[in-house]
PDB file of C-alpha atoms in Angstrom:
ATOM      1  CA  MET V   1    -195.920  21.456 157.717  1.00  0.00           C
ATOM      2  CA  THR V   2    -194.013  20.189 154.699  1.00  0.00           C
ATOM      3  CA  ASP V   3    -196.202  18.808 151.929  1.00  0.00           C
ATOM      4  CA  ARG V   4    -195.868  15.044 151.426  1.00  0.00           C
ATOM      5  CA  ASN V   5    -196.005  15.376 147.649  1.00  0.00           C
ATOM      6  CA  ASP V   6    -193.148  17.888 147.723  1.00  0.00           C
ATOM      7  CA  LEU V   7    -191.040  15.555 149.854  1.00  0.00           C
ATOM      8  CA  ARG V   8    -191.736  12.652 147.517  1.00  0.00           C
ATOM      9  CA  ARG V   9    -190.819  14.782 144.472  1.00  0.00           C
ATOM     10  CA  ARG V  10    -187.551  15.798 146.099  1.00  0.00           C
ATOM     11  CA  LEU V  11    -186.713  12.171 146.844  1.00  0.00           C
ATOM     12  CA  LEU V  12    -187.320  11.338 143.183  1.00  0.00           C
ATOM     13  CA  ASP V  13    -185.234  14.302 142.005  1.00  0.00           C
ATOM     14  CA  LEU V  14    -182.369  13.219 144.248  1.00  0.00           C
ATOM     15  CA  LYS V  15    -182.822   9.567 143.224  1.00  0.00           C
ATOM     16  CA  LEU V  16    -183.003   8.425 146.851  1.00  0.00           C
ATOM     17  CA  PHE V  17    -184.809   5.243 145.913  1.00  0.00           C
ATOM     18  CA  GLY V  18    -184.075   3.455 149.178  1.00  0.00           C
ATOM     19  CA  LEU V  19    -186.051   6.037 151.100  1.00  0.00           C
ATOM     20  CA  LEU V  20    -188.794   5.928 148.480  1.00  0.00           C
ATOM     21  CA  GLN V  21    -189.140   2.180 149.011  1.00  0.00           C
ATOM     22  CA  HIS V  22    -189.770   2.888 152.680  1.00  0.00           C
ATOM     23  CA  TRP V  23    -191.939   5.936 152.005  1.00  0.00           C
ATOM     24  CA  GLU V  24    -194.686   5.150 154.505  1.00  0.00           C
ATOM     25  CA  GLU V  25    -192.114   4.651 157.236  1.00  0.00           C
ATOM     26  CA  VAL V  26    -190.213   7.905 156.645  1.00  0.00           C
ATOM     27  CA  CYS V  27    -192.700  10.368 155.123  1.00  0.00           C
ATOM     28  CA  ASP V  28    -193.769  11.783 158.504  1.00  0.00           C
ATOM     29  CA  GLN V  29    -190.360  11.749 160.144  1.00  0.00           C
ATOM     30  CA  PRO V  30    -189.301  15.257 161.299  1.00  0.00           C
ATOM     31  CA  TRP V  31    -185.725  14.710 160.084  1.00  0.00           C
ATOM     32  CA  LEU V  32    -186.637  13.962 156.443  1.00  0.00           C
ATOM     33  CA  SER V  33    -186.994  17.552 155.236  1.00  0.00           C
ATOM     34  CA  GLU V  34    -183.757  18.649 156.890  1.00  0.00           C
ATOM     35  CA  MET V  35    -181.895  15.647 155.503  1.00  0.00           C
ATOM     36  CA  LEU V  36    -183.091  16.533 151.977  1.00  0.00           C
ATOM     37  CA  ASP V  37    -181.868  20.113 152.486  1.00  0.00           C
ATOM     38  CA  TRP V  38    -178.444  18.765 153.437  1.00  0.00           C
ATOM     39  CA  GLU V  39    -178.372  16.504 150.401  1.00  0.00           C
ATOM     40  CA  ASP V  40    -179.415  19.379 148.114  1.00  0.00           C
ATOM     41  CA  ASP V  41    -176.707  21.669 149.504  1.00  0.00           C
ATOM     42  CA  VAL V  42    -173.951  19.068 149.154  1.00  0.00           C
ATOM     43  CA  ARG V  43    -174.947  18.159 145.600  1.00  0.00           C
ATOM     44  CA  ARG V  44    -175.168  21.797 144.518  1.00  0.00           C
ATOM     45  CA  GLN V  45    -171.709  22.476 145.916  1.00  0.00           C
ATOM     46  CA  ARG V  46    -170.233  19.379 144.294  1.00  0.00           C
ATOM     47  CA  SER V  47    -171.832  20.331 140.974  1.00  0.00           C
ATOM     48  CA  LEU V  48    -170.409  23.856 141.249  1.00  0.00           C
ATOM     49  CA  ASP V  49    -166.953  22.492 142.086  1.00  0.00           C
ATOM     50  CA  ARG V  50    -167.060  20.164 139.063  1.00  0.00           C
ATOM     51  CA  ARG V  51    -168.154  22.943 136.717  1.00  0.00           C
ATOM     52  CA  LEU V  52    -165.461  25.301 138.011  1.00  0.00           C
ATOM     53  CA  LYS V  53    -162.791  22.617 137.571  1.00  0.00           C
ATOM     54  CA  ARG V  54    -163.889  21.670 134.057  1.00  0.00           C
ATOM     55  CA  ALA V  55    -164.116  25.292 132.928  1.00  0.00           C
ATOM     56  CA  ARG V  56    -160.410  25.878 133.630  1.00  0.00           C
ATOM     57  CA  LEU V  57    -160.935  29.490 134.629  1.00  0.00           C
ATOM     58  CA  GLY V  58    -157.396  30.021 135.851  1.00  0.00           C
ATOM     59  CA  ARG V  59    -156.389  33.239 137.593  1.00  0.00           C
ATOM     60  CA  TYR V  60    -158.169  36.457 136.718  1.00  0.00           C
ATOM     61  CA  LYS V  61    -159.100  39.786 138.266  1.00  0.00           C
ATOM     62  CA  PRO V  62    -162.694  40.474 139.318  1.00  0.00           C
ATOM     63  CA  MET V  63    -164.711  43.078 137.434  1.00  0.00           C
ATOM     64  CA  ALA V  64    -164.516  45.295 140.519  1.00  0.00           C
ATOM     65  CA  ASP V  65    -160.874  45.902 139.505  1.00  0.00           C
ATOM     66  CA  PHE V  66    -161.737  46.915 135.939  1.00  0.00           C
ATOM     67  CA  ASP V  67    -160.795  50.552 135.282  1.00  0.00           C
ATOM     68  CA  TRP V  68    -163.742  51.779 133.226  1.00  0.00           C
ATOM     69  CA  ALA V  69    -162.117  55.207 132.794  1.00  0.00           C
ATOM     70  CA  TRP V  70    -159.060  53.809 131.019  1.00  0.00           C
ATOM     71  CA  PRO V  71    -160.461  52.649 127.640  1.00  0.00           C
ATOM     72  CA  THR V  72    -161.158  55.295 125.035  1.00  0.00           C
ATOM     73  CA  THR V  73    -163.924  53.083 123.655  1.00  0.00           C
ATOM     74  CA  ILE V  74    -166.126  50.792 125.733  1.00  0.00           C
ATOM     75  CA  ASP V  75    -169.864  50.624 126.345  1.00  0.00           C
ATOM     76  CA  ARG V  76    -170.068  49.938 130.071  1.00  0.00           C
ATOM     77  CA  ARG V  77    -173.827  49.355 129.972  1.00  0.00           C
ATOM     78  CA  GLN V  78    -173.390  46.817 127.167  1.00  0.00           C
ATOM     79  CA  VAL V  79    -170.704  44.922 129.081  1.00  0.00           C
ATOM     80  CA  GLU V  80    -172.625  44.960 132.351  1.00  0.00           C
ATOM     81  CA  ASP V  81    -175.748  43.765 130.558  1.00  0.00           C
ATOM     82  CA  LEU V  82    -173.854  40.652 129.451  1.00  0.00           C
ATOM     83  CA  PHE V  83    -173.748  39.583 133.095  1.00  0.00           C
ATOM     84  CA  SER V  84    -177.525  39.035 132.966  1.00  0.00           C
ATOM     85  CA  LEU V  85    -176.583  35.999 130.808  1.00  0.00           C
ATOM     86  CA  ALA V  86    -179.485  36.561 128.420  1.00  0.00           C
ATOM     87  CA  TRP V  87    -177.043  35.793 125.585  1.00  0.00           C
ATOM     88  CA  VAL V  88    -176.481  32.323 127.040  1.00  0.00           C
ATOM     89  CA  THR V  89    -180.134  31.328 126.998  1.00  0.00           C
ATOM     90  CA  SER V  90    -180.707  32.907 123.561  1.00  0.00           C
ATOM     91  CA  ALA V  91    -177.590  31.239 122.067  1.00  0.00           C
ATOM     92  CA  THR V  92    -176.197  34.610 120.989  1.00  0.00           C
ATOM     93  CA  ASN V  93    -172.470  34.623 120.259  1.00  0.00           C
ATOM     94  CA  ILE V  94    -170.310  37.304 121.861  1.00  0.00           C
ATOM     95  CA  THR V  95    -167.191  38.889 120.347  1.00  0.00           C
ATOM     96  CA  LEU V  96    -164.913  40.985 122.528  1.00  0.00           C
ATOM     97  CA  VAL V  97    -162.663  42.778 120.037  1.00  0.00           C
ATOM     98  CA  GLY V  98    -159.776  45.122 120.689  1.00  0.00           C
ATOM     99  CA  PRO V  99    -155.979  45.349 120.856  1.00  0.00           C
ATOM    100  CA  ASN V 100    -153.786  43.377 123.223  1.00  0.00           C
ATOM    101  CA  GLY V 101    -154.053  44.039 126.946  1.00  0.00           C
ATOM    102  CA  VAL V 102    -157.365  45.924 127.118  1.00  0.00           C
ATOM    103  CA  GLY V 103    -159.226  43.500 129.395  1.00  0.00           C
ATOM    104  CA  LYS V 104    -160.968  41.182 126.928  1.00  0.00           C
ATOM    105  CA  THR V 105    -159.875  37.999 128.694  1.00  0.00           C
ATOM    106  CA  MET V 106    -160.637  39.495 132.094  1.00  0.00           C
ATOM    107  CA  ILE V 107    -164.216  40.252 131.027  1.00  0.00           C
ATOM    108  CA  ALA V 108    -164.586  36.825 129.385  1.00  0.00           C
ATOM    109  CA  ARG V 109    -163.464  34.937 132.491  1.00  0.00           C
ATOM    110  CA  ASN V 110    -165.726  36.982 134.746  1.00  0.00           C
ATOM    111  CA  LEU V 111    -168.632  36.173 132.428  1.00  0.00           C
ATOM    112  CA  ALA V 112    -167.625  32.513 132.566  1.00  0.00           C
ATOM    113  CA  HIS V 113    -167.635  32.591 136.353  1.00  0.00           C
ATOM    114  CA  ARG V 114    -171.067  34.231 136.434  1.00  0.00           C
ATOM    115  CA  ALA V 115    -172.413  31.585 134.035  1.00  0.00           C
ATOM    116  CA  ILE V 116    -171.034  28.775 136.204  1.00  0.00           C
ATOM    117  CA  LEU V 117    -172.598  30.247 139.339  1.00  0.00           C
ATOM    118  CA  ALA V 118    -175.892  30.375 137.433  1.00  0.00           C
ATOM    119  CA  GLY V 119    -175.675  26.623 136.833  1.00  0.00           C
ATOM    120  CA  HIS V 120    -174.285  26.570 133.280  1.00  0.00           C
ATOM    121  CA  THR V 121    -171.365  24.479 132.059  1.00  0.00           C
ATOM    122  CA  VAL V 122    -168.448  26.399 130.555  1.00  0.00           C
ATOM    123  CA  LYS V 123    -165.292  25.483 128.637  1.00  0.00           C
ATOM    124  CA  ILE V 124    -162.423  27.941 128.109  1.00  0.00           C
ATOM    125  CA  LEU V 125    -159.716  27.351 125.509  1.00  0.00           C
ATOM    126  CA  THR V 126    -157.293  29.535 123.612  1.00  0.00           C
ATOM    127  CA  ALA V 127    -157.858  29.490 119.868  1.00  0.00           C
ATOM    128  CA  SER V 128    -154.489  27.833 119.269  1.00  0.00           C
ATOM    129  CA  GLU V 129    -155.100  25.214 121.956  1.00  0.00           C
ATOM    130  CA  MET V 130    -158.482  24.291 120.499  1.00  0.00           C
ATOM    131  CA  LEU V 131    -157.543  24.302 116.821  1.00  0.00           C
ATOM    132  CA  ASN V 132    -154.156  22.617 117.184  1.00  0.00           C
ATOM    133  CA  SER V 133    -155.588  19.834 119.360  1.00  0.00           C
ATOM    134  CA  LEU V 134    -158.298  19.217 116.758  1.00  0.00           C
ATOM    135  CA  ALA V 135    -155.815  19.290 113.862  1.00  0.00           C
ATOM    136  CA  GLU V 136    -153.600  16.703 115.541  1.00  0.00           C
ATOM    137  CA  ILE V 137    -156.373  14.090 115.593  1.00  0.00           C
ATOM    138  CA  ASP V 138    -155.953  11.607 112.718  1.00  0.00           C
ATOM    139  CA  SER V 139    -158.970   9.406 113.408  1.00  0.00           C
ATOM    140  CA  SER V 140    -162.411  10.458 112.198  1.00  0.00           C
ATOM    141  CA  SER V 141    -164.095   8.797 115.171  1.00  0.00           C
ATOM    142  CA  ALA V 142    -161.763  10.527 117.632  1.00  0.00           C
ATOM    143  CA  LEU V 143    -162.342  13.846 115.881  1.00  0.00           C
ATOM    144  CA  THR V 144    -166.095  13.364 116.115  1.00  0.00           C
ATOM    145  CA  ARG V 145    -165.820  12.675 119.843  1.00  0.00           C
ATOM    146  CA  ARG V 146    -163.679  15.760 120.348  1.00  0.00           C
ATOM    147  CA  LEU V 147    -166.085  17.961 118.397  1.00  0.00           C
ATOM    148  CA  ARG V 148    -168.976  16.606 120.445  1.00  0.00           C
ATOM    149  CA  ALA V 149    -167.044  17.523 123.599  1.00  0.00           C
ATOM    150  CA  LEU V 150    -166.780  21.101 122.313  1.00  0.00           C
ATOM    151  CA  VAL V 151    -170.518  21.219 121.690  1.00  0.00           C
ATOM    152  CA  ARG V 152    -171.422  19.827 125.111  1.00  0.00           C
ATOM    153  CA  PRO V 153    -170.752  22.888 127.348  1.00  0.00           C
ATOM    154  CA  GLN V 154    -173.485  25.503 127.459  1.00  0.00           C
ATOM    155  CA  VAL V 155    -170.840  28.212 126.928  1.00  0.00           C
ATOM    156  CA  LEU V 156    -167.644  27.831 124.898  1.00  0.00           C
ATOM    157  CA  ILE V 157    -165.037  30.572 125.259  1.00  0.00           C
ATOM    158  CA  VAL V 158    -162.335  30.811 122.594  1.00  0.00           C
ATOM    159  CA  ASP V 159    -159.649  33.188 123.773  1.00  0.00           C
ATOM    160  CA  GLU V 160    -156.957  35.022 121.778  1.00  0.00           C
ATOM    161  CA  LEU V 161    -158.176  34.439 118.245  1.00  0.00           C
ATOM    162  CA  GLY V 162    -156.171  36.517 115.807  1.00  0.00           C
ATOM    163  CA  TYR V 163    -152.714  36.476 117.353  1.00  0.00           C
ATOM    164  CA  LEU V 164    -151.661  33.565 115.135  1.00  0.00           C
ATOM    165  CA  SER V 165    -152.651  32.548 111.613  1.00  0.00           C
ATOM    166  CA  TYR V 166    -153.956  29.101 110.659  1.00  0.00           C
ATOM    167  CA  ASP V 167    -154.114  26.924 107.574  1.00  0.00           C
ATOM    168  CA  ASN V 168    -157.111  25.513 105.704  1.00  0.00           C
ATOM    169  CA  ARG V 169    -157.534  22.508 107.987  1.00  0.00           C
ATOM    170  CA  HIS V 170    -157.670  24.715 111.066  1.00  0.00           C
ATOM    171  CA  ALA V 171    -160.233  26.935 109.332  1.00  0.00           C
ATOM    172  CA  ASP V 172    -162.386  23.944 108.410  1.00  0.00           C
ATOM    173  CA  LEU V 173    -162.248  22.667 111.982  1.00  0.00           C
ATOM    174  CA  PHE V 174    -163.192  26.072 113.352  1.00  0.00           C
ATOM    175  CA  PHE V 175    -166.138  26.090 110.951  1.00  0.00           C
ATOM    176  CA  GLU V 176    -167.173  22.685 112.315  1.00  0.00           C
ATOM    177  CA  VAL V 177    -167.197  23.995 115.869  1.00  0.00           C
ATOM    178  CA  VAL V 178    -169.168  27.108 114.901  1.00  0.00           C
ATOM    179  CA  SER V 179    -171.644  25.113 112.813  1.00  0.00           C
ATOM    180  CA  ARG V 180    -172.295  22.452 115.454  1.00  0.00           C
ATOM    181  CA  ARG V 181    -173.076  25.079 118.088  1.00  0.00           C
ATOM    182  CA  TYR V 182    -174.964  27.364 115.678  1.00  0.00           C
ATOM    183  CA  GLU V 183    -178.280  28.598 117.143  1.00  0.00           C
ATOM    184  CA  LEU V 184    -177.993  26.018 119.943  1.00  0.00           C
ATOM    185  CA  LYS V 185    -175.270  27.178 122.298  1.00  0.00           C
ATOM    186  CA  PRO V 186    -173.179  30.366 122.252  1.00  0.00           C
ATOM    187  CA  ILE V 187    -169.488  30.916 121.639  1.00  0.00           C
ATOM    188  CA  LEU V 188    -167.677  33.842 123.225  1.00  0.00           C
ATOM    189  CA  ILE V 189    -164.568  34.912 121.336  1.00  0.00           C
ATOM    190  CA  THR V 190    -161.874  37.374 122.335  1.00  0.00           C
ATOM    191  CA  THR V 191    -159.922  38.698 119.376  1.00  0.00           C
ATOM    192  CA  ASN V 192    -157.687  41.531 118.271  1.00  0.00           C
ATOM    193  CA  LYS V 193    -159.070  41.300 114.734  1.00  0.00           C
ATOM    194  CA  PRO V 194    -162.398  42.725 113.541  1.00  0.00           C
ATOM    195  CA  PHE V 195    -164.335  40.366 111.295  1.00  0.00           C
ATOM    196  CA  ALA V 196    -163.146  42.216 108.182  1.00  0.00           C
ATOM    197  CA  GLU V 197    -159.600  41.074 109.029  1.00  0.00           C
ATOM    198  CA  TRP V 198    -160.324  37.412 109.762  1.00  0.00           C
ATOM    199  CA  SER V 199    -158.900  36.593 106.346  1.00  0.00           C
ATOM    200  CA  GLU V 200    -155.538  37.352 108.005  1.00  0.00           C
ATOM    201  CA  VAL V 201    -156.281  34.722 110.666  1.00  0.00           C
ATOM    202  CA  PHE V 202    -157.187  32.113 108.042  1.00  0.00           C
ATOM    203  CA  PRO V 203    -155.246  33.555 105.081  1.00  0.00           C
ATOM    204  CA  SER V 204    -155.768  30.809 102.515  1.00  0.00           C
ATOM    205  CA  ALA V 205    -159.103  29.420 103.650  1.00  0.00           C
ATOM    206  CA  ALA V 206    -162.072  29.540 101.305  1.00  0.00           C
ATOM    207  CA  SER V 207    -164.374  28.967 104.289  1.00  0.00           C
ATOM    208  CA  VAL V 208    -163.518  32.190 106.160  1.00  0.00           C
ATOM    209  CA  THR V 209    -166.454  34.132 104.684  1.00  0.00           C
ATOM    210  CA  THR V 210    -168.822  31.325 105.637  1.00  0.00           C
ATOM    211  CA  ILE V 211    -167.364  31.169 109.149  1.00  0.00           C
ATOM    212  CA  VAL V 212    -167.905  34.881 109.678  1.00  0.00           C
ATOM    213  CA  ASP V 213    -171.372  34.810 108.125  1.00  0.00           C
ATOM    214  CA  ARG V 214    -172.556  31.992 110.381  1.00  0.00           C
ATOM    215  CA  PHE V 215    -170.901  33.360 113.509  1.00  0.00           C
ATOM    216  CA  VAL V 216    -172.246  36.916 113.181  1.00  0.00           C
ATOM    217  CA  HIS V 217    -175.785  35.835 112.302  1.00  0.00           C
ATOM    218  CA  ARG V 218    -176.546  35.808 116.022  1.00  0.00           C
ATOM    219  CA  CYS V 219    -173.760  37.790 117.625  1.00  0.00           C
ATOM    220  CA  GLU V 220    -173.193  40.776 119.870  1.00  0.00           C
ATOM    221  CA  ILE V 221    -169.968  42.653 119.231  1.00  0.00           C
ATOM    222  CA  VAL V 222    -168.239  44.469 122.098  1.00  0.00           C
ATOM    223  CA  PRO V 223    -165.504  46.808 120.806  1.00  0.00           C
ATOM    224  CA  ILE V 224    -162.838  47.962 123.263  1.00  0.00           C
ATOM    225  CA  GLN V 225    -160.148  50.504 122.456  1.00  0.00           C
ATOM    226  CA  ALA V 226    -157.444  51.432 124.940  1.00  0.00           C
ATOM    227  CA  LYS V 227    -153.746  51.420 125.553  1.00  0.00           C
ATOM    228  CA  SER V 228    -152.620  48.219 127.239  1.00  0.00           C
ATOM    229  CA  PHE V 229    -153.789  47.810 130.842  1.00  0.00           C
ATOM    230  CA  ARG V 230    -150.759  45.619 131.448  1.00  0.00           C
ATOM    231  CA  LEU V 231    -148.368  48.324 130.254  1.00  0.00           C
ATOM    232  CA  LYS V 232    -150.237  50.847 132.424  1.00  0.00           C
ATOM    233  CA  GLU V 233    -149.983  48.597 135.485  1.00  0.00           C
ATOM    234  CA  SER V 234    -146.308  47.899 134.780  1.00  0.00           C
ATOM    235  CA  LYS V 235    -145.531  51.616 134.672  1.00  0.00           C
ATOM    236  CA  GLU V 236    -147.526  52.233 137.848  1.00  0.00           C
ATOM    237  CA  ALA V 237    -145.697  49.401 139.637  1.00  0.00           C
ATOM    238  CA  ALA V 238    -142.323  50.743 138.480  1.00  0.00           C
ATOM    239  CA  ALA V 239    -143.245  54.228 139.710  1.00  0.00           C
ATOM    240  CA  GLU V 240    -144.325  52.787 143.086  1.00  0.00           C
ATOM    241  CA  ARG V 241    -141.036  50.881 143.429  1.00  0.00           C
ATOM    242  CA  ALA V 242    -139.100  54.046 142.600  1.00  0.00           C
ATOM    243  CA  ARG V 243    -141.118  55.979 145.205  1.00  0.00           C
ATOM    244  CA  GLN V 244    -140.442  53.347 147.838  1.00  0.00           C
ATOM    245  CA  ARG V 245    -136.708  53.344 147.027  1.00  0.00           C
ATOM    246  CA  SER V 246    -136.524  57.118 147.266  1.00  0.00           C
ATOM    247  CA  GLY V 247    -138.311  56.979 150.622  1.00  0.00           C
ATOM    248  CA  THR V 248    -135.856  54.349 151.887  1.00  0.00           C
ATOM    249  CA  ASP V 249    -132.870  56.395 150.712  1.00  0.00           C
ATOM    250  CA  ALA V 250    -134.218  59.515 152.427  1.00  0.00           C
ATOM    251  CA  SER V 251    -134.527  57.688 155.737  1.00  0.00           C
TER     252      SER V 251
END
């Protein structure tokens, strides 16, 4: 038999105050526990749908499609351990670093999806999207609101840092984001530049050393070296098309 105290707690958690007002009338009803299960299931699904929508995951391949044999450098155990999400609860930043097309974004979006399924909120932005949108704001109050919005998600993913360079204002704004989340909530960055080359990303910024220092204080670095997966897949697709054409011609 379901405990009355447990039922009452669940009603409070779900904020079903109408039923609470009629507690003595409903507490022993056989349908109450099942109704609360339905309400829990619907709310969990709606919460998951909201978090998936707000994260802006986009299209991505599952980790089951990742070719672990292709990279010349990758620590599979390190990457798989990230899916435990211990770095989320410990507010440890993650940096996926390597050349273009080696699967950094694929890994990042799979980690984002795992975090969302675990109940965390996630926001995914490209570096240029985040920094340019911040730089365009000319009101201090609006900028404060936008920075707060970037602090709010449990996980912030900044994709493709390093493919473009930014001026001093962009660097200062990036420092603001890093500082406001520092030791509270993690940032996951995908980049083609090791930290020693971030001065090329923010070439004239005096704050770049401070940015790196604060970001790496609590950070796990995941280096990946490989030829481009996309180029590999393109060549494989071209070879398959050629094979199919030759088979058609032969018939």
